[in-house]
Every structure is written in C-alpha cells, then in structure tokens.
XYZ file of C-alpha atoms in Angstrom:
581
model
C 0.000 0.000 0.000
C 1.289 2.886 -0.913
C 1.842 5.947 1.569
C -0.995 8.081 -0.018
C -3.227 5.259 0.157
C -2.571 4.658 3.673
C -2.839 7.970 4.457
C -6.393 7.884 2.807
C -7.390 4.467 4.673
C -6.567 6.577 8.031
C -8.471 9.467 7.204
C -11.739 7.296 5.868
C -11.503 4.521 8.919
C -11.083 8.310 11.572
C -13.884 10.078 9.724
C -16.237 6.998 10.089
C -14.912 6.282 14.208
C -15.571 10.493 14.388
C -19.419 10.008 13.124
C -19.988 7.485 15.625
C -17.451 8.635 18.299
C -17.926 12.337 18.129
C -15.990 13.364 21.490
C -13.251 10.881 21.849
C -9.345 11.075 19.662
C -9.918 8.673 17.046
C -6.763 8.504 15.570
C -5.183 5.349 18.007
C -8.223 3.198 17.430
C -7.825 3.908 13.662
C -4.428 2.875 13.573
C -5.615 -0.115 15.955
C -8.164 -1.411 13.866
C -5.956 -1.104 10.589
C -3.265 -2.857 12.724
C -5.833 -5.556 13.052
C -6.565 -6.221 9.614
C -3.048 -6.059 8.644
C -3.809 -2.641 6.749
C 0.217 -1.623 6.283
C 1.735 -2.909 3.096
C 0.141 -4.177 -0.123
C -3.383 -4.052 0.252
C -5.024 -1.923 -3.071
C -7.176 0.616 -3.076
C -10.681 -0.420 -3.916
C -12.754 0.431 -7.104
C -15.507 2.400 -7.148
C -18.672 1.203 -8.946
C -17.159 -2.115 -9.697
C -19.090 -4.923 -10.231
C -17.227 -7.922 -9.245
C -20.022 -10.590 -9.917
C -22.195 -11.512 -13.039
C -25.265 -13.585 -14.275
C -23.199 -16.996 -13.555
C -23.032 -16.063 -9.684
C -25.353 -18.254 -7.848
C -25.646 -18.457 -4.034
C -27.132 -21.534 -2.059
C -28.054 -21.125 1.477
C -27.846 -24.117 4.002
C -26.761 -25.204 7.482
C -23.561 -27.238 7.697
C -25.211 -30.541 8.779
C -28.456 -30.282 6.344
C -26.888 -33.430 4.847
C -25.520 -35.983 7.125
C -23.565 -39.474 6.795
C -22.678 -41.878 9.111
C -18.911 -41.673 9.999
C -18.293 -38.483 8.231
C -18.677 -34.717 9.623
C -20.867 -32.860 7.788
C -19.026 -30.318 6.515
C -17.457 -32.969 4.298
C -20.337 -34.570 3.441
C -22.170 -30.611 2.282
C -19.225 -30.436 0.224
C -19.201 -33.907 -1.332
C -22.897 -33.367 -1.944
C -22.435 -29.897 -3.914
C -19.127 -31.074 -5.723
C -21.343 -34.353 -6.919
C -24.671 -32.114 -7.762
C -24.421 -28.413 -7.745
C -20.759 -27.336 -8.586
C -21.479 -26.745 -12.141
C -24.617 -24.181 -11.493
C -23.804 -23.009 -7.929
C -20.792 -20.414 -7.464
C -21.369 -19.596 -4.082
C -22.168 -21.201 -0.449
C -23.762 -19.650 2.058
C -23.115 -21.700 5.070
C -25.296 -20.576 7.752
C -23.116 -20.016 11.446
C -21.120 -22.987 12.140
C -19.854 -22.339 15.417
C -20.691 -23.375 18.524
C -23.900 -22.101 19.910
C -26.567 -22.556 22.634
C -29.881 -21.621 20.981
C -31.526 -20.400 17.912
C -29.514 -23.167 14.875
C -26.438 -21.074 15.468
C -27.460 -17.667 15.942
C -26.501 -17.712 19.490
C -22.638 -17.833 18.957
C -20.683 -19.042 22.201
C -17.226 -18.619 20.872
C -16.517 -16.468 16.896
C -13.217 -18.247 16.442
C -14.180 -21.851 16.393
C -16.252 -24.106 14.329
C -18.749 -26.306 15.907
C -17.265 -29.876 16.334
C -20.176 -31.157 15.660
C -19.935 -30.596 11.925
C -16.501 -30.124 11.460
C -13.612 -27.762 12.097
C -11.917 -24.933 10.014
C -10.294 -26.996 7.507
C -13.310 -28.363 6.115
C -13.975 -24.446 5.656
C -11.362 -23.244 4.298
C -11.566 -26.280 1.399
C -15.242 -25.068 0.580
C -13.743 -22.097 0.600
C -11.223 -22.855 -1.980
C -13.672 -24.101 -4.446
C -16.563 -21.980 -3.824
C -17.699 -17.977 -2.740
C -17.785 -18.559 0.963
C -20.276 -16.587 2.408
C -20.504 -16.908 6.606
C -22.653 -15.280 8.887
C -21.114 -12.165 11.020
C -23.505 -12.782 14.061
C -22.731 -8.583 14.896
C -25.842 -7.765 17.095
C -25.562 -9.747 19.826
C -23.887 -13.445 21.289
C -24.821 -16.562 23.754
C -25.760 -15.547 27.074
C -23.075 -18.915 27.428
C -20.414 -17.109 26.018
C -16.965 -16.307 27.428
C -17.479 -12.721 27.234
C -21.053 -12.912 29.113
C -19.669 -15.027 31.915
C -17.149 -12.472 32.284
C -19.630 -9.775 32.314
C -20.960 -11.454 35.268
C -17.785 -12.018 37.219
C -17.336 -8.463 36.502
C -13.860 -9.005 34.538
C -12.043 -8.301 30.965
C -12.643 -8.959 28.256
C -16.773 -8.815 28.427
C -17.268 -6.714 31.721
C -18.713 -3.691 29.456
C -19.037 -5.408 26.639
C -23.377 -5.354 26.812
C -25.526 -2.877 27.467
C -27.156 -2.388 31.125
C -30.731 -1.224 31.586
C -32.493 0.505 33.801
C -35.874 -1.144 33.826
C -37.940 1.478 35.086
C -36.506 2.907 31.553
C -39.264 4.094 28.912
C -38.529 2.304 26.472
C -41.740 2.219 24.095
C -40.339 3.434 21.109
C -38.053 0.325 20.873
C -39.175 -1.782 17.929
C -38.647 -5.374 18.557
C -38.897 -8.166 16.650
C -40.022 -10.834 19.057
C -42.581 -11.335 22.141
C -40.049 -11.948 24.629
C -39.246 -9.214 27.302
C -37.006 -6.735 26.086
C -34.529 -6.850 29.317
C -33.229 -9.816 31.137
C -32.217 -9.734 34.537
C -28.779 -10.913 35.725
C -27.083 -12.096 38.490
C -23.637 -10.191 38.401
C -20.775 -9.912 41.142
C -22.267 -6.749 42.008
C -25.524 -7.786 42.380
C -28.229 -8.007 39.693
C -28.195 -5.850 36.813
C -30.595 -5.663 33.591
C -29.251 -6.224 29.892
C -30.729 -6.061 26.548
C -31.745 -8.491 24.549
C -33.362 -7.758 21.206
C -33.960 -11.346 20.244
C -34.212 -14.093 23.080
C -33.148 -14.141 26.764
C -29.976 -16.451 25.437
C -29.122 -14.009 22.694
C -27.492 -10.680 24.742
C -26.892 -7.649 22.563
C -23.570 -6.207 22.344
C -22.277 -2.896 23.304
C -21.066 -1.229 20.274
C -20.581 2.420 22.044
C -17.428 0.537 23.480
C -14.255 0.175 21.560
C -13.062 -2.524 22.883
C -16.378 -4.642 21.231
C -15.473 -3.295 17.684
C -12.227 -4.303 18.021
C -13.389 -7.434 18.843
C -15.736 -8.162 15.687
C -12.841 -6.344 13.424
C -10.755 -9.172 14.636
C -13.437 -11.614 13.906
C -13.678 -10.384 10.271
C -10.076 -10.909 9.517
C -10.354 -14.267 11.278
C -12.916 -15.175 8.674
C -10.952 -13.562 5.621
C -7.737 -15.235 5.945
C -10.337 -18.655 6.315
C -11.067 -18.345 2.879
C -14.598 -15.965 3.967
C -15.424 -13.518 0.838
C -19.056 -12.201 1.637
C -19.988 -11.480 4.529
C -23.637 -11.607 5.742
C -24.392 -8.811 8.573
C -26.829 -10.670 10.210
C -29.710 -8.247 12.254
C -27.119 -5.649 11.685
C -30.435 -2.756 11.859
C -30.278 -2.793 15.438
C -27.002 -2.634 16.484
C -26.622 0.751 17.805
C -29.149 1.396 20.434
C -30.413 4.829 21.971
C -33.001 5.549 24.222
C -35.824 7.215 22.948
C -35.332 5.927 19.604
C -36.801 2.844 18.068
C -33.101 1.949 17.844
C -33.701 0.524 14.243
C -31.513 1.300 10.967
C -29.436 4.055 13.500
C -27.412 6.714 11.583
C -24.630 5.162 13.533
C -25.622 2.127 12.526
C -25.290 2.717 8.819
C -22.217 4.261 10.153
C -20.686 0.726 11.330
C -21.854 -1.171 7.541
C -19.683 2.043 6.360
C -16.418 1.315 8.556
C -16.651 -2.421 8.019
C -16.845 -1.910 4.269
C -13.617 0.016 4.089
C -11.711 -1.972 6.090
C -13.114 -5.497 4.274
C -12.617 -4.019 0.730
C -9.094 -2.904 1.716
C -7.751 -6.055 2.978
C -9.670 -7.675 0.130
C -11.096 -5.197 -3.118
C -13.394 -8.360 -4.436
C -15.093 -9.258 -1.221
C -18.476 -8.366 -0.265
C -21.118 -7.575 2.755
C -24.818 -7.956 2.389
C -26.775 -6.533 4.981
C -29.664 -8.724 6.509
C -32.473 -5.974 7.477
C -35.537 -7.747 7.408
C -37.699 -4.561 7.725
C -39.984 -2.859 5.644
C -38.984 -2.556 1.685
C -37.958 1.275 1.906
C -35.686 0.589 5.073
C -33.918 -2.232 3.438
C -32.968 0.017 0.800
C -31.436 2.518 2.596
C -28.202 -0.183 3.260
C -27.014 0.557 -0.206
C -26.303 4.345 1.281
C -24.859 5.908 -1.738
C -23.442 3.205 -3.244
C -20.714 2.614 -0.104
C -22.581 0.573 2.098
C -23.455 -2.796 1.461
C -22.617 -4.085 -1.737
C -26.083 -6.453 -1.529
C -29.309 -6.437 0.313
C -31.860 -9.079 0.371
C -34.762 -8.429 -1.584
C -37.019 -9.318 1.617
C -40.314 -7.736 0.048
C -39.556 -10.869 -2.708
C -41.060 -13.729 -0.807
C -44.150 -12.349 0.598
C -45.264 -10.397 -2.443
C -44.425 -13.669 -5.362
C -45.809 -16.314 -3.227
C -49.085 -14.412 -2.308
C -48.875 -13.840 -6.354
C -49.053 -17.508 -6.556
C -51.812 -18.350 -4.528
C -54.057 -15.680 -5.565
C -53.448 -15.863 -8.998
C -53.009 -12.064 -9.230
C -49.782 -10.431 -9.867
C -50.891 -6.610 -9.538
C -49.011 -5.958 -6.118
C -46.271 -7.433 -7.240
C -46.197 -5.910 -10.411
C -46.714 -2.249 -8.218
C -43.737 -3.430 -5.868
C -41.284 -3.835 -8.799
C -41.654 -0.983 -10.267
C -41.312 0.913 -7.769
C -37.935 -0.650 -6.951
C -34.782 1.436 -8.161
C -32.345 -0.277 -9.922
C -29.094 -1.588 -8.375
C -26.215 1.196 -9.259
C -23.276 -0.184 -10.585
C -21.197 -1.386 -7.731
C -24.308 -3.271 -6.124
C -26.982 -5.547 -6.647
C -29.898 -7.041 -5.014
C -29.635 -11.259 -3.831
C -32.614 -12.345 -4.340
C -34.171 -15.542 -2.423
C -38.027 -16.483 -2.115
C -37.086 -19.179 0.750
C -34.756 -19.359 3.742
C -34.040 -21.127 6.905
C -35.777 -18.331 8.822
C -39.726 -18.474 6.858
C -41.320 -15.551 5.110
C -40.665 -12.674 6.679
C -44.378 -10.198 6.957
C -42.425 -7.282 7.644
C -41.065 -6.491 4.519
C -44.378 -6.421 2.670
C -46.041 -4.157 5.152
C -47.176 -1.217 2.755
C -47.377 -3.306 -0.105
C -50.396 -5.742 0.989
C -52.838 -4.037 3.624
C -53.584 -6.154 6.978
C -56.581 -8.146 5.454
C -54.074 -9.210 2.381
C -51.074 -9.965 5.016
C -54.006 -11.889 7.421
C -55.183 -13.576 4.006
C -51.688 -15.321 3.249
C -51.091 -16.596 6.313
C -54.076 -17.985 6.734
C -54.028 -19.823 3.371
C -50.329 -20.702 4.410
C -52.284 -22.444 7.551
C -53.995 -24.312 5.984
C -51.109 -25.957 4.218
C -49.227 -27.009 7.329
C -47.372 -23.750 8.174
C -46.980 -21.779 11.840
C -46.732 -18.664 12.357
C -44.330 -16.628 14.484
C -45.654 -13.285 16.593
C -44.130 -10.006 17.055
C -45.244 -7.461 19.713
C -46.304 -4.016 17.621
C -47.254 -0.771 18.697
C -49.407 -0.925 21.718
C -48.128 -4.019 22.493
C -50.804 -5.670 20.446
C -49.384 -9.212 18.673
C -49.347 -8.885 14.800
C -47.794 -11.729 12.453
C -43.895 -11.818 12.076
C -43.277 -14.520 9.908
C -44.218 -17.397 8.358
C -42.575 -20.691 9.103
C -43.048 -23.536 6.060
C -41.114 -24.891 3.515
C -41.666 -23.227 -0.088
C -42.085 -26.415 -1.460
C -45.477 -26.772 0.612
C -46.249 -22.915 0.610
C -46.884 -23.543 -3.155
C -48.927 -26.475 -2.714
C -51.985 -25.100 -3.916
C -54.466 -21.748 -3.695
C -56.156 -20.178 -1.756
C -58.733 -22.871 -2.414
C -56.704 -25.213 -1.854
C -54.357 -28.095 -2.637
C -54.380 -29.315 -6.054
C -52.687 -30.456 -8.829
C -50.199 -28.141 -10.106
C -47.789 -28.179 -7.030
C -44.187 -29.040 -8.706
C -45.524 -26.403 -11.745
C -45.871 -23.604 -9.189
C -43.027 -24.278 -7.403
C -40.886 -23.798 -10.490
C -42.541 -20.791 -12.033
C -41.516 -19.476 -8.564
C -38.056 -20.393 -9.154
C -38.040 -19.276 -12.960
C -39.295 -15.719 -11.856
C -36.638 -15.366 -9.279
C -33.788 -16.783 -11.678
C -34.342 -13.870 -14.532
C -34.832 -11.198 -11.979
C -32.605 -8.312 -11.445
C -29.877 -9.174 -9.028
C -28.318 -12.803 -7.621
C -30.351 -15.742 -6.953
C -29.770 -17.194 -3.434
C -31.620 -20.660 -3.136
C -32.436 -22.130 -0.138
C -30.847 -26.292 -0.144
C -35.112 -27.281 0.659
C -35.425 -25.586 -1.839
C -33.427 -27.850 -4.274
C -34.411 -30.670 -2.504
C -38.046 -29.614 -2.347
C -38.037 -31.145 1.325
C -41.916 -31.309 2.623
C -42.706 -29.618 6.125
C -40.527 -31.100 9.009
C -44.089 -30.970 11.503
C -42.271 -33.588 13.927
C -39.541 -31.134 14.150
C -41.460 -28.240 15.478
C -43.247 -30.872 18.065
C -39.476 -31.871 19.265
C -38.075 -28.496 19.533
C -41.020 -26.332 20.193
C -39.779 -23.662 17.828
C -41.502 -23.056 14.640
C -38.570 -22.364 12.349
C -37.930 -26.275 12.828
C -40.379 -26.894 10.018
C -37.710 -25.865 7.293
C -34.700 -27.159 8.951
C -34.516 -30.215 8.377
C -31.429 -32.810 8.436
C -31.075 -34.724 5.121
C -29.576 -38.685 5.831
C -27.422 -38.336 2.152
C -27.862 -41.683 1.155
C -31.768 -41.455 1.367
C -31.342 -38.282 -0.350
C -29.310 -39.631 -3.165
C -31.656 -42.348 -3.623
C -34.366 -40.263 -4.205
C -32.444 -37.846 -6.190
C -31.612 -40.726 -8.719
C -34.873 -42.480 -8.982
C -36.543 -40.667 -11.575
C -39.884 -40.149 -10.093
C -39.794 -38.637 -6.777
C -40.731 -34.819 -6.971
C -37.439 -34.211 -4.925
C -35.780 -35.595 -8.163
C -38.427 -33.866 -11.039
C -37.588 -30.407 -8.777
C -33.733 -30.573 -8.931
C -33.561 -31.328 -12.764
C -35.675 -28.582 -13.125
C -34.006 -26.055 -11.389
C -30.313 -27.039 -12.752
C -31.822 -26.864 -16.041
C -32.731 -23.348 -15.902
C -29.977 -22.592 -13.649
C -27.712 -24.063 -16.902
C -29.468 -21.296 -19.160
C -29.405 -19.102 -16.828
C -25.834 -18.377 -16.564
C -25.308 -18.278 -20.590
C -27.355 -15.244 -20.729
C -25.929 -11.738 -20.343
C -29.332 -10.285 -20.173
C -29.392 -12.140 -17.035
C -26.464 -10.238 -15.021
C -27.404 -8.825 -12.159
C -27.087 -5.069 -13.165
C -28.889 -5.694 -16.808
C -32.087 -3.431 -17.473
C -35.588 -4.138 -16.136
C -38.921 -3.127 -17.294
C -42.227 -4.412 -15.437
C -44.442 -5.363 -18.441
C -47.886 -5.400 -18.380
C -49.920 -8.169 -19.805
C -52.946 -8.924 -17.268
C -53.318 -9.927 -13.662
C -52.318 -13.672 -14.128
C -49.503 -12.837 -15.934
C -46.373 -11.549 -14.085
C -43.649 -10.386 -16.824
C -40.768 -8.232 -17.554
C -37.992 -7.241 -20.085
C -34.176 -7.430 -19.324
C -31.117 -5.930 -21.388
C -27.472 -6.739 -21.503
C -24.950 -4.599 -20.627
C -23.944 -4.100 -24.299
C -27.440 -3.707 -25.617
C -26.802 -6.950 -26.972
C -29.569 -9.357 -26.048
C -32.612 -9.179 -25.198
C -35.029 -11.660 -23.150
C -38.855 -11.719 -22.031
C -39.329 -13.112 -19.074
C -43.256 -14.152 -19.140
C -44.979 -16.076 -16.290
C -48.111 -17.496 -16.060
C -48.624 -17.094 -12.618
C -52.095 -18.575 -12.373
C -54.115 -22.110 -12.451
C -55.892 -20.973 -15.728
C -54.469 -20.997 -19.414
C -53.597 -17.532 -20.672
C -53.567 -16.323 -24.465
C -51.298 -13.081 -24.501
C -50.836 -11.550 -28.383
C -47.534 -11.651 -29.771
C -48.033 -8.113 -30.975
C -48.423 -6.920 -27.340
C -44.931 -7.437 -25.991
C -43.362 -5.381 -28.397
C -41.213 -8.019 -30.096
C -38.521 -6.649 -32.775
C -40.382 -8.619 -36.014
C -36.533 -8.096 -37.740
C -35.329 -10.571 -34.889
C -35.898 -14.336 -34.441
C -37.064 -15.355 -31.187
C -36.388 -18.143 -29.415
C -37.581 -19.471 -25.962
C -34.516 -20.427 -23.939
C -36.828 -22.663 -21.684
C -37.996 -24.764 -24.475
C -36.337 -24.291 -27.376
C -38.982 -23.245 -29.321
C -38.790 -20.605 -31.931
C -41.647 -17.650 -32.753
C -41.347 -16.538 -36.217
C -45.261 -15.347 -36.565
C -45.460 -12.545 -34.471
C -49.213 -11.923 -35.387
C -50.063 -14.976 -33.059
C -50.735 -15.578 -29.395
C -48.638 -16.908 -26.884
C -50.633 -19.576 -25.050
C -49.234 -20.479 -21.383
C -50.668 -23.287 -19.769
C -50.996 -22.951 -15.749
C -48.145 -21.935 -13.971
C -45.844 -21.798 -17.574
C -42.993 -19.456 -18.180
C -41.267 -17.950 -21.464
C -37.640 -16.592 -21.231
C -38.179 -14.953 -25.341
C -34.403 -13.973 -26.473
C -33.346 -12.307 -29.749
C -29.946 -14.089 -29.347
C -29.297 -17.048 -26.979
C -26.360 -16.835 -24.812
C -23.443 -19.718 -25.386
C-alpha cells in the first residue's frame, strides 16, 4: 500500500470512528483497527462502482449438517454433496453459522473463532472455501448468554465486563421496535448484584455494546479471522439494530449505517473483491437505505420478494407485485440485489407491510395455515401481537391456492423459481429448496420452535436415492431447477445489473424485459402465474419482427409474431433475440 493510500485508509476509517465517536481522539483506534486487519503494506485501493459478480453467480443457502452421513462430519459430506450435484450451477455457499452455539440453529454464537465440532472444524472451511464464494454469517448484534465474554460480564472481569448494554428497567422504552414477544430486558445475576441487559432477540441471545471500543475491536478481529479462512461475503446478520439509543426505536441508527460504512472500508481494503450484504428484514424502503450511496453494502436481500411472489401464486393475481417492482430502483453499478423467495428463517411479513394491507397480510397466512405452516408473533405498537413470519417450507407454501391443494404443485413451485432466476440481481436458493423437502411438523413438536419446520437434516444416502430415482418430486424439482440454472448463466441479459422493465400483460400474468450490458440481447421473461391458461398476443410485448425469437426454456422458436402466446398454468417464457453460449 502505498503511503498516499494509507494515508487515505486513516483518514476514511477516523472520519467513520468520528461520526460514531464524536468526542473521543480517534486517531489510536484507527491505527488499531488497521493494525488488526493487517492494513500496512500491499493491500489496493478499492474500485468504485465495480461490479465484481455476473449472471453466472449463484448463491445456495444451508446449514452445515443439512446433509448428514454416518462416519463423516458434515461439513465434508455438504461439500461432497455440492461437488457431486451443484458445482457446475452453484458459485457460491452460504453456510449458515457454524460455530458453537446454545440456541436459535447457530445464531446464538458461544465462541466467533471456532467451528462447531459437531460438523466439522476450520479446515473443512477453508476447502469449501477454496472451491466456492464462501459466504458466513457475522452474528454482529448480539452473542450466547453462554459465552466467554457474558460469563465475564458477570464475574465483573475483561474482556466482556462492558461489553453489553445495562438497563435501567424502570426505563421508557416504548419506542423500541422489537422483533419478538419476549421481554425486552433480562435480569442478571452479576458480582455486584443483579443488573438488567438487553436483549433484542431471546433471553440467550445478549446484545452487544457497540458504544465501546473494545467490542469493535473485537468483531474487526473476527472479520479478519474469517478472511484469511477463505470468507469472501460477509452476511451482517440483524445488523439494523445494532446501535441502540433511548428514545429511539433503535432501528436502521445513523450510527448504525455508520458501522456497515467502517466495516466496508476496512473489508474491501484487505480484500477489493469481497463483499457484505446486509440482513435488514424490515420494511422494503428501510432495506434500501443499506445501499447508502453506493458505499454501504454491496447487496441487500430483496425481503419484500417472498411475501409479495408467493401471495402472487396463490391468488393468482400479480398486480401488487407488479406495483412493488416498479417501484424498486435499480441496483447502481457497484451493487446488486440477492434475491431468495425461501430461507431457513420463513417468510418474513415485515417487509411487505405497505405493499399488501392487513386483510391481504391476514389472508396469506391464513391460506399458508392451511397448508401445514406456523406462524411466528411479534409485539407491535401498543403491544398488540401482529404476524412476524411465516414458518413452512416453499415447497409446501406452493402447494396449492387459496382454495386449496391441487394439482399443479411441482408447476408452481418452479414458475416461482423461474421468476426469481431472470430477476434483477443474484439468486440465493435455499438447499429445501433444491431438494423440495416437505414440512418437518415432527420437528417443530421436538423443539417447540416453529422455524424447525424448514430445517430439516437430510440422511445423504436417502437423499441420493431419491435424487436418482426418476420419479420422486425431490428428483423432477432438482432437474428442473439445474436446467434453468444451466441457461441461466449463458445469458448476459441475465447479469445482475442488466435493465428491467415491469411489463404489463394482465393480472395472471407476471412479466418483464431485461437488457445486456452491451445492448446486446434481449429476453422476455413471461410467467403465467395462475391455475388458468392464458392467451397473450404476440403483438403486445413489443417483439422486434426483424429478430428471431427463441424461448430459452424450451427451445422453441416464434417466427409469426401476429399470433398468441398460449401459457398453460403456472408456464414461463424466457423470449431472447440471441441465446447466450
């Protein structure tokens, strides 16, 4: 690095600190935390508006034990699994927090610098790594209440004895908005007598005390830990509430958009292609604001997705959706949207508040209900209950209507899948959602938590043999979605930054019009998102009659453009003027 680049590292890394820090002389825990990351010799400056990703980046989300085999850790058996089925469409794994934990599937972290021996340890990481965009969880809001640093918290001792955030609990804190039912505070037994901490998310998950420090040079420390693991996106997981207040909701902070800020430039200096995506699952216009101006996150999940294509699905009408994407903005150059329509977590509610009114939102999850799915609470304004999430696998969301089950289930499912694959940004699929694993009911019974129900743990030789036996909808599903994964990545229409335009072609039809970079290609992405055929004129999409067209999903060619374009339920055209190779 040169000097002048240093010099304008120090000056960024002090002006964020000075946002956040105002009073205090930020220039030692500058040079600290660029000590820490190793900020003092070669690293290169970073570019600005560079896209570092394209159409053939794919993510997949899943635990580190989904698949298990006996007398091998997990780890190596995820990796066997993706290098025997996936490596050819899948660039990137998201492995969801492998270290050791006490509560929530890993979101309770006891100890950042290990991975949990009950999948494996960090060199089955770091050969993942090797072969595949590593993407890990940065657990930043909060840790086990069985963590080193708590348990020093309550002997009243370094490192952890101001490392969380004490409470008075005759405190008004109203304006808080949480995200769960559980008290806000816990109380604590401490060497000097019982004290009250905060704790956004569960009684075992204690929120850190970022207006220390000491804690950022902790989870600076953790971040280089990761990178030199092989780690090249980093997830911010819950990052919105990290910065607390009182009187504030102490949500999406200016401080903390402040922290995404400092992170960035100290990740993109130690390492110019790697990238943070911010996990806010708030309301659409929120989420947004994580891009800042282009020097926050690099990605943000398109949370608003989910709610708003699978309530398409069952109603048959794609109007709010339609209304929801074009009112998105595009992705500038230098970031891009991942999109997902299923996770371990459920679908979120919160991101599609404003786009379906109460009755809508009360609607889906009632049809979702009725298809085997739970639903998790959060405490609103008022303190009156109002649905959080719901918790089902996609594969059984899309079972049927809201009539009902019937017979178009696998058909659904994939339309769902084809929509998200041509959209704007980077697909991230959920593994159940390869798999098209049913809803793990038992699970929730054993564990009492409803999130169980999409969690489940895969024995891999019962997997493969369903995988390879022709007929099982787990098989039909995953030749499916490699297929159009496989044209997918061909396409340059398809990169995440291309043009979008919402078409509009009817309430049961959900379409839209993507451009490559160059202006070269062209493709019409039109879904039948509906249990009824649907005739759509030729003429009405505005296709070029000097081009051929071609359907990437069939093969099929349109040469008579005075025709219609019939789409059977739940069918999908991807209509290109030049196919990619």
């Amino acid at each position: 690095m040169t000097d002048a680049i240093q010099k304008e590292l120090k000056f960024l890394v002090e002006s964020h600190l000075s946002f956040i820090y105002p009073n205090a002389d930020n220039g030692e825990l500058a040079d600290r935390l660029m000590a820490i990351m190793e900020l003092d010799g070669s690293c290169m400056k970073p570019g600005v508006h560079a896209n570092s990703w394209s159409q053939k980046d794919i993510f997949t989300i899943t635990y580190g034990d989904s698949i298990r085999r006996d007398g091998e850790e997990p780890l190596e058996t995820l990796h066997t699994f993706f290098n025997e089925r996936l490596k050819d469409v899948v660039s990137g794994i998201h492995i969801l927090p492998f270290f050791p934990y006490s509560s929530d599937d890993g979101f309770s972290v006891i100890d950042y610098t290990r991975v949990n021996d009950a999948i494996g340890e960090w060199e089955h990481i770091v050969e993942i790594g090797k072969e595949y965009n590593l993407m890990a969880d940065l657990v930043i809001n909060h840790c086990s209440s069985r963590s080193g640093w708590f348990d020093n918290f309550k002997q009243r001792k370094s490192p952890g004895a101001d490392y969380f955030i004490e409470t008075d609990p005759n405190t008004d804190l109203s304006e808080v908005v949480r995200p769960r039912t559980t008290p806000l505070l816990r109380e604590v037994e401490t060497l000097n007598g019982k004290r009250h901490v905060w704790c956004t998310f569960s009684p075992d998950q204690v929120d850190l005390n970022f207006a220390n420090p000491e804690v950022v040079c902790e989870m600076v420390g953790i971040i280089k830990l990761y990178l030199d693991r092989g780690v090249r996106t980093f997830r911010l997981d819950a990052v919105a509430f990290l910065w607390k207040e009182i009187g504030t909701s102490c949500i999406n902070h200016p401080k903390t958009h402040e922290f995404v800020r400092l992170f960035r430039t100290l990740i993109e200096h130690h390492s110019p292609d790697a990238i943070i995506i911010t996990e806010t699952n708030v309301p659409n216009h929120e989420n947004l604001s994580y891009f800042g101006n282009a020097n926050e996150a690099h990605a943000v999940y398109n949370f608003s997705l989910p709610p708003l294509l699978v309530n398409a699905l069952v109603t048959g009408n794609s109007n709010h959706l339609k209304m929801w994407q074009m009112s998105m903005p595009p992705a500038q150059m230098g970031t891009f949207f991942l999109n997902f329509i299923a996770s371990h977590d459920g679908i979120g509610l919160r991101p599609a508040e404003g786009l379906l009114n109460e009755e809508e939102i009360d609607a889906l999850a009632n049809t979702m209900q009725n298809f085997g799915a739970r639903i998790s609470w959060r405490t609103a304004e008022g303190g009156r209950p109002k649905p959080y999430e719901i918790n089902v696998t996609l594969f059984d969301a899309l079972q049927g209507t809201v009539r009902g089950p019937d017979k178009w289930q696998i058909e659904r499912f994939i339309c769902a899948h084809g929509i998200m694959f041509s959209l704007e940004g980077v697909p991230a699929i959920y593994i159940h959602s390869f798999l098209a694993t049913n809803n793990y009911s038992e699970g929730v019974d054993l564990t009492n938590h409803n999130r169980t129900i999409n969690r489940y743990k895969w024995d891999y030789d019962e997997l493969c043999e369903k995988l390879d036996d022709g007929y099982s909808h787990h098989c039909k599903v995953l030749q499916r979605m490699r297929e159009l994964l496989a044209i997918r990545i061909k396409q340059p229409a398809f990169h995440p930054n291309a043009t979008q335009f919402t078409l509009h072609l009817g309430e049961q039809v959900f379409g839209f019009w993507r451009q490559s970079l160059k202006r070269d290609q062209s493709i019409f992405c039109i879904h039948n998102i509906s249990d009824t055929e649907v005739a759509i004129p030729l003429s009405s999409i505005n296709l070029i009659s000097l081009n051929t067209w071609e359907d990437l999903v069939s093969g099929e060619k349109y040469t008579d453009l005075h025709k219609d374009l019939v789409l059977g339920p739940y069918d999908f055209v991807w209509l290109t003027n030049k196919p990619g190779v």
